[in-house]
C-alpha cells in the first residue's frame, strides 16, 4: 500500500531531513511591515508567487489581522494584510527580495 504523499516520513535519513529543511527554508528573507514593523520571512519563487512565513501570530502582531478577526473573520480566510503586501512589493522593487527568472 503506497504511503500518503503528505505524511511525514519516519524512515528519512538525517541528510534527507536536512535537504528537506533547506528546500523549505532556503531563500527566505526577513521583511518588516512599514506600517506596524511586524517581521515576516518572504520568498519569491516567481513574479506571481510569494511565500510568506509569519514569525509571530498575525492576530497579535498585525493590527489589520486583529481588526478583521475581531470583526468575525477566520484567519484562514484572510489572504494577507495590504500594508504588509505593499512592504513586500517595496522590498522586491528595492532588490531585497530576489525574484527568480521565469
mmCIF file of C-alpha atoms in Angstrom:
data_model
loop_
_atom_site.group_PDB
_atom_site.id
_atom_site.type_symbol
_atom_site.label_atom_id
_atom_site.label_comp_id
_atom_site.label_asym_id
_atom_site.label_seq_id
_atom_site.Cartn_x
_atom_site.Cartn_y
_atom_site.Cartn_z
ATOM 1 C CA UNK A 1 0.000 0.000 0.000
ATOM 2 C CA UNK A 2 1.554 3.360 -1.004
ATOM 3 C CA UNK A 3 2.165 5.942 1.715
ATOM 4 C CA UNK A 4 0.142 9.129 1.801
ATOM 5 C CA UNK A 5 2.214 11.742 -0.061
ATOM 6 C CA UNK A 6 1.919 14.416 2.626
ATOM 7 C CA UNK A 7 2.533 12.203 5.634
ATOM 8 C CA UNK A 8 5.855 12.843 7.356
ATOM 9 C CA UNK A 9 8.394 10.156 6.627
ATOM 10 C CA UNK A 10 9.739 8.383 9.660
ATOM 11 C CA UNK A 11 12.378 6.455 7.736
ATOM 12 C CA UNK A 12 14.089 9.538 6.279
ATOM 13 C CA UNK A 13 17.841 9.706 6.754
ATOM 14 C CA UNK A 14 19.254 12.720 8.586
ATOM 15 C CA UNK A 15 20.759 14.027 5.335
ATOM 16 C CA UNK A 16 17.398 13.873 3.611
ATOM 17 C CA UNK A 17 15.732 15.701 6.522
ATOM 18 C CA UNK A 18 18.406 18.388 6.239
ATOM 19 C CA UNK A 19 17.795 18.637 2.491
ATOM 20 C CA UNK A 20 14.049 18.952 3.070
ATOM 21 C CA UNK A 21 14.625 21.691 5.652
ATOM 22 C CA UNK A 22 16.936 23.510 3.227
ATOM 23 C CA UNK A 23 14.348 23.244 0.442
ATOM 24 C CA UNK A 24 11.624 24.708 2.661
ATOM 25 C CA UNK A 25 13.674 27.495 4.242
ATOM 26 C CA UNK A 26 16.269 28.489 1.624
ATOM 27 C CA UNK A 27 15.746 31.913 0.167
ATOM 28 C CA UNK A 28 13.523 33.222 2.970
ATOM 29 C CA UNK A 29 14.334 36.888 3.571
ATOM 30 C CA UNK A 30 13.128 38.951 6.535
ATOM 31 C CA UNK A 31 10.808 41.809 5.570
ATOM 32 C CA UNK A 32 9.423 44.349 8.032
ATOM 33 C CA UNK A 33 5.986 45.873 7.555
ATOM 34 C CA UNK A 34 6.324 49.629 7.047
ATOM 35 C CA UNK A 35 3.103 50.185 8.984
ATOM 36 C CA UNK A 36 3.381 48.067 12.152
ATOM 37 C CA UNK A 37 7.027 46.846 11.995
ATOM 38 C CA UNK A 38 5.920 43.213 12.151
ATOM 39 C CA UNK A 39 8.597 40.958 10.616
ATOM 40 C CA UNK A 40 7.828 38.048 8.279
ATOM 41 C CA UNK A 41 10.002 35.801 6.133
ATOM 42 C CA UNK A 42 9.449 36.082 2.380
ATOM 43 C CA UNK A 43 10.485 34.050 -0.646
ATOM 44 C CA UNK A 44 9.622 34.673 -4.279
ATOM 45 C CA UNK A 45 9.560 31.569 -6.474
ATOM 46 C CA UNK A 46 8.286 33.541 -9.477
ATOM 47 C CA UNK A 47 6.969 37.006 -10.262
ATOM 48 C CA UNK A 48 3.456 35.792 -9.446
ATOM 49 C CA UNK A 49 4.174 33.601 -6.398
ATOM 50 C CA UNK A 50 5.178 34.878 -2.967
ATOM 51 C CA UNK A 51 5.618 32.682 0.100
ATOM 52 C CA UNK A 52 5.166 34.425 3.444
ATOM 53 C CA UNK A 53 6.156 32.761 6.710
ATOM 54 C CA UNK A 54 4.855 34.559 9.764
ATOM 55 C CA UNK A 55 7.321 34.581 12.662
ATOM 56 C CA UNK A 56 4.679 35.637 15.175
ATOM 57 C CA UNK A 57 0.938 35.152 15.436
ATOM 58 C CA UNK A 58 -0.557 37.616 12.926
ATOM 59 C CA UNK A 59 -3.622 38.204 15.104
ATOM 60 C CA UNK A 60 -1.484 39.549 17.940
ATOM 61 C CA UNK A 61 1.229 41.232 15.875
ATOM 62 C CA UNK A 62 -0.665 42.757 12.926
ATOM 63 C CA UNK A 63 -3.358 45.386 13.550
ATOM 64 C CA UNK A 64 -5.048 44.537 10.213
ATOM 65 C CA UNK A 65 -5.390 40.855 11.118
ATOM 66 C CA UNK A 66 -6.502 41.735 14.646
ATOM 67 C CA UNK A 67 -9.256 44.060 13.381
ATOM 68 C CA UNK A 68 -10.518 41.557 10.832
ATOM 69 C CA UNK A 69 -10.600 38.709 13.363
ATOM 70 C CA UNK A 70 -12.368 40.986 15.852
ATOM 71 C CA UNK A 71 -14.957 41.620 13.116
ATOM 72 C CA UNK A 72 -15.572 37.870 12.855
ATOM 73 C CA UNK A 73 -13.321 36.747 10.000
ATOM 74 C CA UNK A 74 -11.446 33.474 10.279
ATOM 75 C CA UNK A 75 -7.669 33.812 9.995
ATOM 76 C CA UNK A 76 -7.587 31.046 7.380
ATOM 77 C CA UNK A 77 -9.754 33.217 5.130
ATOM 78 C CA UNK A 78 -7.569 36.323 5.409
ATOM 79 C CA UNK A 79 -5.228 36.363 2.419
ATOM 80 C CA UNK A 80 -2.814 38.952 3.777
ATOM 81 C CA UNK A 81 -2.500 42.441 5.141
ATOM 82 C CA UNK A 82 -2.492 45.038 2.344
ATOM 83 C CA UNK A 83 0.129 47.101 4.179
ATOM 84 C CA UNK A 84 2.376 44.061 4.540
ATOM 85 C CA UNK A 85 1.862 43.238 0.856
ATOM 86 C CA UNK A 86 2.946 46.789 -0.033
ATOM 87 C CA UNK A 87 6.035 46.397 2.158
ATOM 88 C CA UNK A 88 6.905 43.126 0.410
ATOM 89 C CA UNK A 89 6.408 44.708 -3.011
ATOM 90 C CA UNK A 90 8.685 47.565 -1.936
ATOM 91 C CA UNK A 91 11.344 45.072 -0.789
ATOM 92 C CA UNK A 92 11.125 43.339 -4.176
ATOM 93 C CA UNK A 93 11.420 46.668 -6.017
ATOM 94 C CA UNK A 94 14.468 47.572 -3.908
ATOM 95 C CA UNK A 95 16.107 44.223 -4.709
ATOM 96 C CA UNK A 96 15.963 42.998 -1.100
ATOM 97 C CA UNK A 97 13.831 40.016 -2.139
ATOM 98 C CA UNK A 98 15.033 38.288 -5.289
ATOM 99 C CA UNK A 99 12.618 37.137 -7.970
ATOM 100 C CA UNK A 100 13.916 34.164 -9.992
ATOM 101 C CA UNK A 101 13.933 34.494 -13.772
ATOM 102 C CA UNK A 102 10.882 32.983 -15.408
#
